[in-house]
Tab-separated table of C-alpha atoms in Angstrom:
chain	number	residue	atom	x	y	z
A	24	MET	CA	1.914	-17.732	4.361
A	25	ASP	CA	5.695	-17.772	3.925
A	26	ILE	CA	6.438	-18.517	0.263
A	27	LYS	CA	10.094	-19.465	-0.046
A	28	GLN	CA	11.912	-16.677	-1.883
A	29	LYS	CA	15.430	-15.441	-2.427
A	30	LYS	CA	16.558	-12.665	-0.088
A	31	LEU	CA	14.890	-9.496	-1.327
A	32	ASN	CA	15.770	-5.816	-1.089
A	33	ILE	CA	12.509	-4.229	0.059
A	34	VAL	CA	11.590	-0.543	0.311
A	35	ILE	CA	8.641	0.357	2.537
A	36	PHE	CA	7.158	3.864	2.647
A	37	GLY	CA	5.116	4.564	5.776
A	38	ALA	CA	7.059	1.848	7.577
A	39	ALA	CA	6.089	3.020	11.075
A	40	GLY	CA	2.337	2.687	10.543
A	41	SER	CA	0.209	-0.293	11.511
A	42	ILE	CA	0.566	-2.192	8.223
A	43	GLY	CA	4.053	-0.903	7.379
A	44	SER	CA	5.591	-1.900	10.711
A	45	TYR	CA	3.942	-5.335	10.592
A	46	LEU	CA	5.331	-6.013	7.121
A	47	ALA	CA	8.766	-4.685	8.107
A	48	GLU	CA	8.958	-7.055	11.058
A	49	ARG	CA	7.705	-10.062	9.087
A	50	TYR	CA	10.169	-9.528	6.251
A	51	TYR	CA	13.013	-8.759	8.638
A	52	ASN	CA	12.417	-11.970	10.567
A	53	LEU	CA	12.710	-13.871	7.275
A	54	GLY	CA	16.120	-12.321	6.591
A	55	HIS	CA	15.230	-9.866	3.822
A	56	HIS	CA	17.096	-6.559	3.500
A	57	LEU	CA	14.961	-3.529	4.309
A	58	SER	CA	14.936	0.176	3.529
A	59	LEU	CA	12.353	1.720	5.837
A	60	ILE	CA	11.079	5.213	5.067
A	61	VAL	CA	9.394	7.042	7.931
A	62	LYS	CA	8.098	10.518	8.639
A	63	ASN	CA	10.383	11.566	11.509
A	64	LYS	CA	13.046	10.548	14.035
A	65	LEU	CA	10.435	9.366	16.521
A	66	HIS	CA	9.081	6.837	14.034
A	67	GLU	CA	12.626	5.753	13.226
A	68	LYS	CA	13.387	5.161	16.903
A	69	LYS	CA	10.194	3.138	17.312
A	70	LEU	CA	11.160	0.778	14.486
A	71	LYS	CA	14.770	0.465	15.607
A	72	ASN	CA	13.622	-0.652	19.057
A	73	VAL	CA	11.576	-3.442	17.486
A	74	LEU	CA	13.977	-4.622	14.786
A	75	LEU	CA	17.624	-3.944	15.427
A	76	ASN	CA	18.132	-6.400	18.271
A	77	LYS	CA	16.976	-9.360	16.204
A	78	LYS	CA	19.275	-10.085	13.269
A	79	LYS	CA	22.226	-8.688	11.388
A	80	GLN	CA	21.012	-8.372	7.822
A	81	LYS	CA	21.033	-5.043	6.044
A	82	ILE	CA	18.560	-2.419	7.230
A	83	ILE	CA	18.435	1.248	6.197
A	84	PHE	CA	16.324	3.996	7.741
A	85	LYS	CA	15.355	7.118	5.779
A	86	ILE	CA	13.210	10.075	6.775
A	87	LEU	CA	10.718	11.670	4.376
A	88	ASN	CA	8.135	14.165	5.555
A	89	TYR	CA	6.184	14.240	2.298
A	90	LYS	CA	4.677	17.594	1.358
A	91	ASN	CA	4.643	17.836	-2.417
A	92	GLU	CA	6.017	16.661	-5.753
A	93	ASN	CA	9.334	18.483	-5.362
A	94	ASN	CA	10.432	17.106	-2.003
A	95	LEU	CA	9.535	13.555	-3.088
A	96	LYS	CA	11.520	13.974	-6.302
A	97	LYS	CA	14.557	15.262	-4.389
A	98	PHE	CA	14.307	12.334	-1.968
A	99	ILE	CA	14.163	9.761	-4.771
A	100	LEU	CA	17.063	11.288	-6.715
A	101	LYS	CA	19.164	11.547	-3.559
A	102	ASN	CA	18.479	7.877	-2.767
A	103	ARG	CA	18.641	6.623	-6.343
A	104	ASN	CA	20.689	3.521	-5.500
A	105	LEU	CA	18.232	2.495	-2.810
A	106	PHE	CA	15.526	2.080	-5.488
A	107	LYS	CA	17.876	0.784	-8.169
A	108	ASN	CA	18.897	-2.127	-5.954
A	109	SER	CA	15.400	-2.959	-4.711
A	110	ASP	CA	13.119	-5.835	-5.750
A	111	LEU	CA	9.924	-4.847	-3.977
A	112	LEU	CA	8.472	-1.423	-3.163
A	113	ILE	CA	5.529	-1.135	-0.773
A	114	ASN	CA	3.787	2.179	-0.132
A	115	CYS	CA	1.775	2.190	3.096
A	116	LEU	CA	1.420	5.977	3.300
A	117	GLY	CA	-2.123	7.237	3.513
A	118	GLU	CA	-4.569	9.293	5.530
A	119	GLN	CA	-8.267	9.116	6.303
A	120	GLY	CA	-8.803	12.813	5.737
A	121	GLU	CA	-11.666	14.891	7.077
A	122	VAL	CA	-14.820	12.897	7.792
A	123	LYS	CA	-17.676	15.195	6.896
A	124	ASN	CA	-20.365	15.955	4.327
A	125	PHE	CA	-18.435	17.192	1.266
A	126	PHE	CA	-20.386	20.452	1.105
A	127	LYS	CA	-19.388	21.300	4.683
A	128	MET	CA	-15.800	20.166	4.253
A	129	ASN	CA	-12.666	22.294	4.332
A	130	LEU	CA	-11.466	22.214	0.706
A	131	LYS	CA	-7.797	22.473	1.664
A	132	LYS	CA	-8.144	19.362	3.843
A	133	PHE	CA	-9.945	17.580	1.013
A	134	LEU	CA	-7.118	18.374	-1.440
A	135	LYS	CA	-4.497	17.342	1.120
A	136	THR	CA	-6.094	13.894	1.257
A	137	ILE	CA	-6.047	13.689	-2.555
A	138	ASN	CA	-2.379	14.699	-2.487
A	139	ILE	CA	-1.300	12.042	0.024
A	140	ASN	CA	-3.500	9.144	-1.087
A	141	PHE	CA	-3.386	9.649	-4.848
A	142	LEU	CA	-0.813	12.140	-6.113
A	143	PHE	CA	1.988	10.767	-3.924
A	144	ASN	CA	1.629	7.440	-5.765
A	145	VAL	CA	1.502	9.178	-9.155
A	146	TYR	CA	4.737	11.055	-8.412
A	147	LEU	CA	6.332	7.955	-6.923
A	148	LEU	CA	5.795	5.825	-10.038
A	149	LYS	CA	6.778	8.690	-12.339
A	150	PHE	CA	10.055	9.416	-10.544
A	151	ILE	CA	11.226	5.863	-9.900
A	152	TYR	CA	10.446	4.592	-13.398
A	153	PRO	CA	13.704	5.852	-15.014
A	154	ILE	CA	15.616	4.193	-12.165
A	155	VAL	CA	13.956	0.755	-12.267
A	156	LYS	CA	12.874	0.436	-15.915
A	157	ASP	CA	15.679	-1.985	-16.791
A	158	LYS	CA	15.205	-4.292	-13.803
A	159	LYS	CA	14.318	-7.906	-14.536
A	160	ASN	CA	11.762	-8.164	-11.750
A	161	PHE	CA	10.294	-5.275	-9.789
A	162	LEU	CA	6.992	-5.294	-7.910
A	163	ILE	CA	5.166	-2.230	-6.586
A	164	ILE	CA	2.443	-2.674	-3.953
A	165	LEU	CA	-0.029	0.126	-3.217
A	166	PHE	CA	-3.120	0.167	-0.997
A	167	SER	CA	-6.731	1.114	-1.605
A	168	GLY	CA	-9.939	0.156	0.133
A	169	GLY	CA	-12.605	1.672	2.323
A	170	GLY	CA	-14.946	3.251	-0.188
A	171	SER	CA	-13.034	2.836	-3.439
A	172	LEU	CA	-15.237	-0.093	-4.423
A	173	SER	CA	-18.430	0.768	-2.553
A	174	PHE	CA	-20.435	3.750	-1.325
A	175	ARG	CA	-18.941	5.449	1.742
A	176	GLU	CA	-20.836	8.517	2.907
A	177	ASN	CA	-18.847	11.372	4.541
A	178	PHE	CA	-15.498	9.966	3.335
A	179	SER	CA	-15.379	11.679	-0.063
A	180	GLY	CA	-11.706	12.721	0.069
A	181	TYR	CA	-10.533	9.240	0.998
A	182	SER	CA	-12.879	7.414	-1.366
A	183	ILE	CA	-12.184	9.589	-4.409
A	184	SER	CA	-8.427	9.484	-3.934
A	185	LYS	CA	-8.369	5.707	-3.563
A	186	THR	CA	-10.723	5.093	-6.504
A	187	SER	CA	-8.497	7.300	-8.672
A	188	LEU	CA	-5.493	5.259	-7.555
A	189	ILE	CA	-7.074	2.009	-8.765
A	190	LYS	CA	-7.712	3.321	-12.269
A	191	PHE	CA	-4.294	5.006	-12.433
A	192	THR	CA	-2.524	1.774	-11.462
A	193	GLU	CA	-4.477	-0.208	-14.043
A	194	ILE	CA	-3.539	2.248	-16.818
A	195	ALA	CA	0.083	2.619	-15.700
A	196	SER	CA	0.518	-1.160	-15.690
A	197	LYS	CA	-0.717	-1.389	-19.283
A	198	GLU	CA	1.473	1.490	-20.414
A	199	LEU	CA	4.588	-0.023	-18.877
A	200	LYS	CA	4.273	-2.848	-21.440
A	201	ASN	CA	6.818	-4.748	-19.421
A	202	ASN	CA	5.873	-7.673	-17.213
A	203	SER	CA	9.170	-7.267	-15.350
A	204	ILE	CA	7.803	-4.116	-13.683
A	205	ARG	CA	4.415	-4.672	-12.101
A	206	ALA	CA	2.128	-2.595	-9.900
A	207	ASN	CA	-0.799	-3.980	-7.918
A	208	ILE	CA	-3.144	-2.660	-5.264
A	209	ILE	CA	-4.185	-4.477	-2.122
A	210	SER	CA	-7.456	-3.740	-0.374
A	211	PRO	CA	-6.413	-4.574	3.192
A	212	GLY	CA	-9.585	-4.584	5.238
A	213	ILE	CA	-9.891	-3.143	8.744
A	214	VAL	CA	-6.785	-3.076	10.938
A	215	ASP	CA	-6.018	-1.592	14.330
A	216	SER	CA	-4.438	1.691	13.215
A	217	LYS	CA	-4.422	5.430	13.865
A	218	MET	CA	-6.870	5.848	10.982
A	219	THR	CA	-9.322	3.426	12.540
A	220	LYS	CA	-8.996	4.977	15.999
A	221	LYS	CA	-9.658	8.446	14.583
A	222	ILE	CA	-12.942	7.183	13.170
A	223	ILE	CA	-13.982	5.603	16.472
A	224	ASN	CA	-13.110	8.775	18.408
A	225	LEU	CA	-15.057	11.178	16.196
A	226	LYS	CA	-17.488	13.249	18.263
A	227	ASP	CA	-20.286	13.284	15.699
A	228	LYS	CA	-21.306	9.628	15.786
A	229	ASN	CA	-24.037	10.213	13.179
A	230	LEU	CA	-21.290	10.551	10.554
A	231	ILE	CA	-19.836	7.149	11.282
A	232	LYS	CA	-22.609	4.869	12.563
A	233	ASN	CA	-22.132	2.359	9.722
A	234	GLU	CA	-18.344	2.567	10.092
A	235	VAL	CA	-18.386	1.717	13.794
A	236	LYS	CA	-20.431	-1.438	13.160
A	237	ARG	CA	-17.855	-2.653	10.620
A	238	ILE	CA	-14.907	-1.722	12.830
A	239	ASN	CA	-16.324	-3.506	15.877
A	240	LYS	CA	-16.926	-6.614	13.780
A	241	PHE	CA	-13.344	-6.912	12.478
A	242	MET	CA	-11.084	-4.996	14.905
A	243	ASN	CA	-10.203	-8.009	17.043
A	244	LYS	CA	-9.004	-9.813	13.888
A	245	SER	CA	-6.405	-7.144	13.075
A	246	ASP	CA	-3.320	-9.406	13.257
A	247	LYS	CA	-4.952	-12.025	11.030
A	248	THR	CA	-5.902	-9.268	8.591
A	249	LYS	CA	-2.308	-8.006	8.437
A	250	GLU	CA	-0.994	-11.529	7.957
A	251	LYS	CA	-3.313	-11.915	4.961
A	252	ILE	CA	-1.836	-8.714	3.506
A	253	PHE	CA	1.637	-10.181	3.938
A	254	SER	CA	0.561	-13.452	2.279
A	255	THR	CA	-1.020	-11.602	-0.658
A	256	ILE	CA	2.181	-9.631	-1.303
A	257	ASN	CA	4.188	-12.849	-1.192
A	258	PHE	CA	1.778	-14.458	-3.655
A	259	LEU	CA	2.137	-11.532	-6.075
A	260	ASN	CA	5.910	-11.822	-5.791
A	261	SER	CA	5.901	-15.601	-6.325
A	262	LYS	CA	6.225	-17.614	-9.510
A	263	LYS	CA	2.470	-18.233	-9.485
A	264	GLY	CA	1.547	-14.549	-9.303
A	265	LYS	CA	4.436	-13.022	-11.246
A	266	LYS	CA	2.401	-12.014	-14.323
A	267	ILE	CA	-0.413	-10.281	-12.437
A	268	SER	CA	-0.316	-6.496	-12.750
A	269	GLY	CA	-2.697	-3.543	-12.587
A	270	LYS	CA	-5.161	-5.360	-10.310
A	271	ILE	CA	-6.824	-4.634	-6.985
A	272	ILE	CA	-6.956	-7.670	-4.740
A	273	SER	CA	-8.751	-7.942	-1.425
A	274	SER	CA	-6.361	-9.715	0.910
A	275	MET	CA	-9.272	-10.228	3.287
A	276	TRP	CA	-11.759	-11.878	0.914
A	277	ASP	CA	-10.140	-12.920	-2.396
A	278	ASN	CA	-7.779	-15.585	-1.033
A	279	PRO	CA	-5.464	-15.365	-4.100
A	280	MET	CA	-3.132	-18.059	-2.757
A	281	GLN	CA	-5.885	-20.576	-3.686
A	282	TRP	CA	-6.399	-19.323	-7.245
A	283	SER	CA	-6.010	-21.954	-9.942
A	284	LYS	CA	-3.777	-21.449	-12.979
A	285	SER	CA	-6.836	-21.081	-15.198
A	286	LYS	CA	-8.333	-18.386	-12.954
A	287	ILE	CA	-5.039	-16.490	-12.860
A	288	LYS	CA	-4.819	-16.624	-16.654
A	289	LYS	CA	-8.395	-15.324	-16.924
A	290	ILE	CA	-7.621	-12.470	-14.514
A	291	ILE	CA	-4.458	-11.492	-16.398
A	292	ASN	CA	-6.152	-11.447	-19.818
A	293	ASN	CA	-9.294	-9.548	-18.799
A	294	GLU	CA	-10.375	-6.481	-16.837
A	295	PHE	CA	-11.385	-8.519	-13.798
A	296	TYR	CA	-10.021	-7.386	-10.418
A	297	THR	CA	-9.895	-3.744	-11.477
A	298	LEU	CA	-12.816	-1.416	-10.769
A	299	ASN	CA	-14.698	-4.226	-12.480
A	300	ARG	CA	-14.461	-6.814	-9.715
A	301	LYS	CA	-16.622	-9.547	-11.275
A	302	ILE	CA	-15.219	-12.719	-12.802
């Protein structure tokens, strides 16, 4: 779904991953200006090979190997103008973490997953807020799924971090008290990614028997799934979706592009599409 929009300045964290690279290419093909943040030079080269031969609009590459609060803060302050001039920020960074019974899990690995999937987003919103607080329209897109809304055995690090992110985004959106700055979460569904392949390749199949069934069912629909993510972001950045904030939306199942004005109003004025999914 290509909603007609003005040319946007878009920042994408995790731009070399499965979802990030898909979104980068889709937005680039539509003529938007991109700032793509990747982990290393190899990821940068990969994206340049795909994108740079296509068009001539503005594209910036930045490298961030996220470790903690301090190196993210330094990165944001160093690239202040990149965020100040942006209209849309998408964070695709995330990790599956260790797949194991919590009581047999390495605690350092568990906390690393919490750091990447949850605390990175907390720091990100905290540090960019002083830079973007006066913008007339600024949309932040985060991702959460896979156990945040349902039981997912042996994925405690991932599930807990993503569930925390949903509640944090809901609260942060209320506390902003400014409809010009909005944050929403997309639950993307299953895509062909490194995360998914790591699950499939786990040696202990007893840990993932339910996961493999779900993956096999949806894996061959990966491109359609990613296109629905793209359409959902465009909806949230359109006139129709511009007042929605603090919500988690399943791009796979919710079909927000078909929501009526009355349903959108009901969603905005209630706690629906948060951890309370019912309407």
